[in-house]
Each structure stands twice: as C-alpha cells, then as structure tokens.
mmCIF file of C-alpha atoms in Angstrom:
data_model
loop_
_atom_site.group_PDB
_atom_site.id
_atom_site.type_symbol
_atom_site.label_atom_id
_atom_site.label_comp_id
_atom_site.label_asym_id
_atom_site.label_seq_id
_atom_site.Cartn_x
_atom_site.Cartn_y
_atom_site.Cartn_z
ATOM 1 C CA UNK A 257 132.300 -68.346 -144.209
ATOM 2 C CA UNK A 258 135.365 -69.477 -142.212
ATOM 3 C CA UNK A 259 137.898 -66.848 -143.847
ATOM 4 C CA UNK A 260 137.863 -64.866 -140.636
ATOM 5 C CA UNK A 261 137.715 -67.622 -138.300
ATOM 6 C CA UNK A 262 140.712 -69.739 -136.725
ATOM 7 C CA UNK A 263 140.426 -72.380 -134.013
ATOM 8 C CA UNK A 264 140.946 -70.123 -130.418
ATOM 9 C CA UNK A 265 143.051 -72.820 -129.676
ATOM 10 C CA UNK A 266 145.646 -72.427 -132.264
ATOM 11 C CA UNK A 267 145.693 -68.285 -130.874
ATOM 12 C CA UNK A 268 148.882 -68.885 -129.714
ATOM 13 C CA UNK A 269 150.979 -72.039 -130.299
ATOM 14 C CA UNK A 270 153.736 -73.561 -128.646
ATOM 15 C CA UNK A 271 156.883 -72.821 -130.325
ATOM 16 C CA UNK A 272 157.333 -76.436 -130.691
ATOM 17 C CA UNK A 273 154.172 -77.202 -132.805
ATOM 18 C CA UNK A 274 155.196 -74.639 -135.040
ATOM 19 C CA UNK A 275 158.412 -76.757 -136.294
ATOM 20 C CA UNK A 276 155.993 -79.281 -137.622
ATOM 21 C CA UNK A 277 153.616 -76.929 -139.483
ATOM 22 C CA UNK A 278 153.091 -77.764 -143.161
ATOM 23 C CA UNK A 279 154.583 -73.923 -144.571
ATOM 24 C CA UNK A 280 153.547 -74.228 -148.389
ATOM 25 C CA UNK A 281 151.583 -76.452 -149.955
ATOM 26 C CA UNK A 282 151.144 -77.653 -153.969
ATOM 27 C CA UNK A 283 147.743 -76.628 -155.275
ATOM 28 C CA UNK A 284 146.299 -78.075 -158.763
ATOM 29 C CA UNK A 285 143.551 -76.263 -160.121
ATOM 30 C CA UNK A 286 139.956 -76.054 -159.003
ATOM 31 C CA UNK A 287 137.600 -79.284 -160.665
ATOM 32 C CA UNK A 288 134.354 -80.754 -160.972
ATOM 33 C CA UNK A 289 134.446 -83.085 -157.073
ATOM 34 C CA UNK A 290 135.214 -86.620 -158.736
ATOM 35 C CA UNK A 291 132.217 -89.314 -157.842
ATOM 36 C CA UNK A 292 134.513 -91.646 -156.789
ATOM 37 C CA UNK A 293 137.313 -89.642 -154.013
ATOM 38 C CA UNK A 294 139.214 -92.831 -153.099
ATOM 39 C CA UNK A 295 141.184 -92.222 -156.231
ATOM 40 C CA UNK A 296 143.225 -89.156 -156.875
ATOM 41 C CA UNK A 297 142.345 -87.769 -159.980
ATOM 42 C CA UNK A 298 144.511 -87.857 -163.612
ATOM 43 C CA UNK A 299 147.451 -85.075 -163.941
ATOM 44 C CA UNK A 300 144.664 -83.675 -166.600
ATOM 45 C CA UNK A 301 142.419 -83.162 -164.509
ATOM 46 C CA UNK A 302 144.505 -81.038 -162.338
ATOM 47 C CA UNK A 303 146.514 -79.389 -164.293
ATOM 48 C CA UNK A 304 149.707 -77.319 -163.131
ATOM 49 C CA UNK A 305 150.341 -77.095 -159.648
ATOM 50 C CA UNK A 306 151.420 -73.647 -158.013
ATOM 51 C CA UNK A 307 153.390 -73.390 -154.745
ATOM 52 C CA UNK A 308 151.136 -71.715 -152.147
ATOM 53 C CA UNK A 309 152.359 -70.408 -148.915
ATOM 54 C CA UNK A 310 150.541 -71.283 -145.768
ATOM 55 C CA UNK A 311 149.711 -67.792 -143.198
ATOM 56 C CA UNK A 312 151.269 -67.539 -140.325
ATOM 57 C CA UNK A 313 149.007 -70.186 -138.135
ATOM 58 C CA UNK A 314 149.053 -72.493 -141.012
ATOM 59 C CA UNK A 315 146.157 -72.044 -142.475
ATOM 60 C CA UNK A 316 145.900 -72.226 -146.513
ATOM 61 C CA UNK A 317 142.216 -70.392 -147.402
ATOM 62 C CA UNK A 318 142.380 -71.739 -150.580
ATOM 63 C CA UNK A 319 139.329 -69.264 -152.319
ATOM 64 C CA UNK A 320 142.203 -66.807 -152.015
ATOM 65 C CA UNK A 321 144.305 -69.295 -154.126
ATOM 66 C CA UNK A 322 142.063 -70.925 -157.094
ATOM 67 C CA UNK A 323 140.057 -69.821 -159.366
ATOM 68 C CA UNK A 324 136.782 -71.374 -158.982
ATOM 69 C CA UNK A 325 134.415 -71.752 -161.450
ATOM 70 C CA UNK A 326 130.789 -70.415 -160.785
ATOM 71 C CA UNK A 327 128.312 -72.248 -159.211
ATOM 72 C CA UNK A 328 127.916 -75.932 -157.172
ATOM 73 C CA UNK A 329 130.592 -77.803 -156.005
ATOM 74 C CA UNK A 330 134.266 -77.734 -156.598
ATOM 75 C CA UNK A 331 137.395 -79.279 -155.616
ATOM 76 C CA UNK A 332 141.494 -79.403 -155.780
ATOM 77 C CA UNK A 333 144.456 -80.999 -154.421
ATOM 78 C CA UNK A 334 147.056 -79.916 -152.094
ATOM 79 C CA UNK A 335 150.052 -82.177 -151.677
ATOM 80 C CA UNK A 336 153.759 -81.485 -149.899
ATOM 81 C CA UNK A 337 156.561 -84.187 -149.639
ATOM 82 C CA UNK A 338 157.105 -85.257 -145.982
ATOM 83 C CA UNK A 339 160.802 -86.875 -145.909
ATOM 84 C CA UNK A 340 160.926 -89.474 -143.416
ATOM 85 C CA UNK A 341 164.375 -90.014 -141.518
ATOM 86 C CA UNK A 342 163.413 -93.447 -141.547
ATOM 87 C CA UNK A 343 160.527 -95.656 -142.826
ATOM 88 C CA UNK A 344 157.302 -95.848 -140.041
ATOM 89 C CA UNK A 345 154.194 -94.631 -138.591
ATOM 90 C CA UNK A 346 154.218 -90.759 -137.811
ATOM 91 C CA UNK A 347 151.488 -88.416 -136.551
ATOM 92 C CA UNK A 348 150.303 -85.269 -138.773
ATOM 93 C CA UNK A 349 147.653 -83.582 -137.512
ATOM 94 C CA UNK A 350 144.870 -81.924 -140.579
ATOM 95 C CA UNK A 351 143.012 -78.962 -140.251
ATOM 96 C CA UNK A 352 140.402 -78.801 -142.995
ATOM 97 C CA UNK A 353 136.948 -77.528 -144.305
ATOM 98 C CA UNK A 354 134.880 -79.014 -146.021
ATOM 99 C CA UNK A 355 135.456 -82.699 -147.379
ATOM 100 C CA UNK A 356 138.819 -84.571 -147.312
ATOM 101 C CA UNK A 357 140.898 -87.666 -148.631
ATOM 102 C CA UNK A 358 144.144 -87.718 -147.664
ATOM 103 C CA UNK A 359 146.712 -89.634 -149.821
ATOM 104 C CA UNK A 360 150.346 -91.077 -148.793
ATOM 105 C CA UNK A 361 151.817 -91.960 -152.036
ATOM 106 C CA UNK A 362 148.727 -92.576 -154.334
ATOM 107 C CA UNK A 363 146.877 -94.850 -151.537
ATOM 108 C CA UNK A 364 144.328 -93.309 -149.582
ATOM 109 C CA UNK A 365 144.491 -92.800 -145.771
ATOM 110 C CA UNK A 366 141.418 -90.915 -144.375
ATOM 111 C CA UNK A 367 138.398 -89.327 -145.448
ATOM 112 C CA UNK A 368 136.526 -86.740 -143.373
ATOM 113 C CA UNK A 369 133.527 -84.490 -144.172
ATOM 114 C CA UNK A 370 133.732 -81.112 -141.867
ATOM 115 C CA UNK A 371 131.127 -79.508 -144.107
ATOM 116 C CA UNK A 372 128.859 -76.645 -142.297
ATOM 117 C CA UNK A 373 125.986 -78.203 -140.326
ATOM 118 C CA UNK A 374 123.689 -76.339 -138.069
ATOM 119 C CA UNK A 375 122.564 -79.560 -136.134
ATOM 120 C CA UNK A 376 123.070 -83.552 -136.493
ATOM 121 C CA UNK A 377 125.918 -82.578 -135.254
ATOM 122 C CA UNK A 378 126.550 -78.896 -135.142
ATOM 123 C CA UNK A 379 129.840 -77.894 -137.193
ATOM 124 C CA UNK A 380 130.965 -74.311 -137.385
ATOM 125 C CA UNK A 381 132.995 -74.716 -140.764
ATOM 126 C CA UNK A 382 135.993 -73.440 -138.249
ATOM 127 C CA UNK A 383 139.464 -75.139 -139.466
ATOM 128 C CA UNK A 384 141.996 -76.127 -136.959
ATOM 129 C CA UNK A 385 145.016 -78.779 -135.886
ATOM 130 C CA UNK A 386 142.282 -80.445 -133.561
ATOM 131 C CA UNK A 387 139.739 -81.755 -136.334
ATOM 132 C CA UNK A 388 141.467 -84.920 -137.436
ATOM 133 C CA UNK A 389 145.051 -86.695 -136.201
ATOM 134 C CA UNK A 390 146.399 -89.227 -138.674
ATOM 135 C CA UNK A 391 148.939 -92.089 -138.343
ATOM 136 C CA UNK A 392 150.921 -91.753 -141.692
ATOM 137 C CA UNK A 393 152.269 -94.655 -143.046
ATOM 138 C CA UNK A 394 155.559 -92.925 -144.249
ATOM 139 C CA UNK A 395 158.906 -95.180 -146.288
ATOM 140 C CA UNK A 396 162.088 -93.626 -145.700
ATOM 141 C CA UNK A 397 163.347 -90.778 -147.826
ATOM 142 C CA UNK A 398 160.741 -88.673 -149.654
ATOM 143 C CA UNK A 399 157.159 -90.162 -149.270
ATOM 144 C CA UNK A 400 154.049 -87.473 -151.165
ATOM 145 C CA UNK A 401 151.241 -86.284 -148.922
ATOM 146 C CA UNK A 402 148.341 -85.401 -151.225
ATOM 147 C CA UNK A 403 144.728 -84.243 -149.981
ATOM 148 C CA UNK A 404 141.278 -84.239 -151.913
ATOM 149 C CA UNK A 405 139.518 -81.419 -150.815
ATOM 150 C CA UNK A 406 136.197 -80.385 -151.917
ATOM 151 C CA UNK A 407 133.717 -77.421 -151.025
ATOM 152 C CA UNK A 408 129.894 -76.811 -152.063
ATOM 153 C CA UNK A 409 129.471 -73.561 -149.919
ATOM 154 C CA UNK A 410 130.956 -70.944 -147.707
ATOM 155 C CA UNK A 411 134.930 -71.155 -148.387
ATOM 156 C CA UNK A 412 137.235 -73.764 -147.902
ATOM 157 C CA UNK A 413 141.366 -74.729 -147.031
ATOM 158 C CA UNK A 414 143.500 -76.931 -145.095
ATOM 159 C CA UNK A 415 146.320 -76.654 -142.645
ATOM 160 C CA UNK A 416 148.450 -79.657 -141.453
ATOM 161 C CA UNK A 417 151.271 -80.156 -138.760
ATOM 162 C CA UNK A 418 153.746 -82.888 -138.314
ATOM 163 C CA UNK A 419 153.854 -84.231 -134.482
ATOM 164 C CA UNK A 420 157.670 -85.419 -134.621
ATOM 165 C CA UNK A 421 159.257 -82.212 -136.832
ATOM 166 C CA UNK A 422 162.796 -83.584 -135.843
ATOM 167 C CA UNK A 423 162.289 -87.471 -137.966
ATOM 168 C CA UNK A 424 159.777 -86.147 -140.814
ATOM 169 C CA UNK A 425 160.455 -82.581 -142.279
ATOM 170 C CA UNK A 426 157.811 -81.252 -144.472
ATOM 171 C CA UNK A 427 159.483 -80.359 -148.286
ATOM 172 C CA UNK A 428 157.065 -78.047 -150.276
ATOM 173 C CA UNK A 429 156.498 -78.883 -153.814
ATOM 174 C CA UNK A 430 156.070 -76.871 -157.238
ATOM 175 C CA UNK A 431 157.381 -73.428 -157.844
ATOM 176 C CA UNK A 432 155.324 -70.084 -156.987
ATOM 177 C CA UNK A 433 153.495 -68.614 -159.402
#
C-alpha cells in the first residue's frame, strides 16, 4: 500500500517546484476500468465531480477520496484546467499509481502502467514527480487536463507539477463537497 510512502526525493522541494504543483484536483466517481482507456468515459459514467485538495507534497491518495465499490478493479478521473499564457508545448511532470491516460482537451496524451510488480521490472507502487514528464500540447487561454486512473490492488492517486508555473497556472475545477 503506498498511503504511507512518498518519493525521498520529493522530502523536501525547492521552493520553485512548488509554484507549479497541481493544488486541487476534480474527481468523478469511482467506475468499472473502461476496456477501451483511449477514450474518456460519458459524463454518466462519472457522475458529479468534487473538488479535492492535494496534501502538502502534492499528492492526492485518492482511497481517502472515493468511494469504491467492493472487490476487482476500479477507476476515476481527475482533471484541473491549466491556462496557458499563450498557445504551445509545456512540461507537467505526473506522479501516479497504478494505470494512467492522460487527456489535454478530450485527446489522449500518455498512458503509463506503474502498477505493483515484484520483478520484470521491480515497481514499489511509490508515487512521485519523477515517474513520467509530459510535453502538453496546451492552446492559449484555458486548455482541460483530465487523467484516467485505474487501480486493481493496494491504493492508488496522482500528483502533477507544471515545469514553467509563471506561462501555465494550474485552475482547479468543481466545488468541494
């Protein structure tokens, strides 16, 4: 279970890095992992979404969030508005456990499984800035960030960071519940 564990290298981060962090997120409810993740589900599948803030490193543990129904796998969506100063390519940097697709404005980006392994090759389940950097392909003005996630065992959540804080600024969606 990765609920107590953080990446030792996000122990103490430069003050800088935290400007970028992703600080609350939009969560949908927890659902049956779709067969097909290069499509983001229907709005009735996911239901309302509730503003969730991120902990002080970032990092959204997302069994702490949703309610998830008993048994096998499940999965949600997490989505936040990056505003672009001006339309181009821009770093963001995900943190995530276990399966992702990541999303810039209903067109999928990136899809990574960090799912616990003990060998072939060994992954912890640990979440941190350093498991995936993506190049998002951002228009200016308000562009939606939306990511797939999906968990079959031990816990699951997501942090994210924006490299360049100062031409992208991170605009959480939904209300808190």
């Amino acid at each position: 279970d990765f609920a107590a564990a953080r990446s030792t290298t996000e122990a103490a981060p430069p003050a800088a890095a935290d400007a970028g962090i992703v600080r609350a997120w939009s969560i949908s409810k927890a659902f049956t992992p779709p067969t097909d993740d290069s499509v983001l589900p229907p709005a009735a599948t996911l239901g309302d979404f509730s503003r969730v803030e991120a902990e002080p490193d970032g990092l959204v543990p997302l069994h702490r969030h949703i309610a998830v129904p008993p048994g096998g796998a499940t999965a949600a969506v997490a989505r936040f508005t990056a505003r672009a100063e001006s339309g181009g390519v821009y770093a963001f940097d995900l943190g995530f456990s276990d399966i992702a697709t990541v999303f810039v404005n209903g067109r999928p980006l990136f899809r990574g499984d960090q799912s616990y392994s003990f060998d072939r090759p060994r992954r912890d389940g640990l979440i941190g800035f350093d498991q995936a950097r993506l190049y998002l392909p951002l228009n200016a003005g308000d562009n939606e960030v939306a990511v797939l996630l999906s968990d079959s065992f031990g816990g699951w959540g997501l942090m994210g960071r924006v490299a360049d804080p100062v031409r992208v600024t991170v605009v959480a969606q939904g209300q808190a519940p």
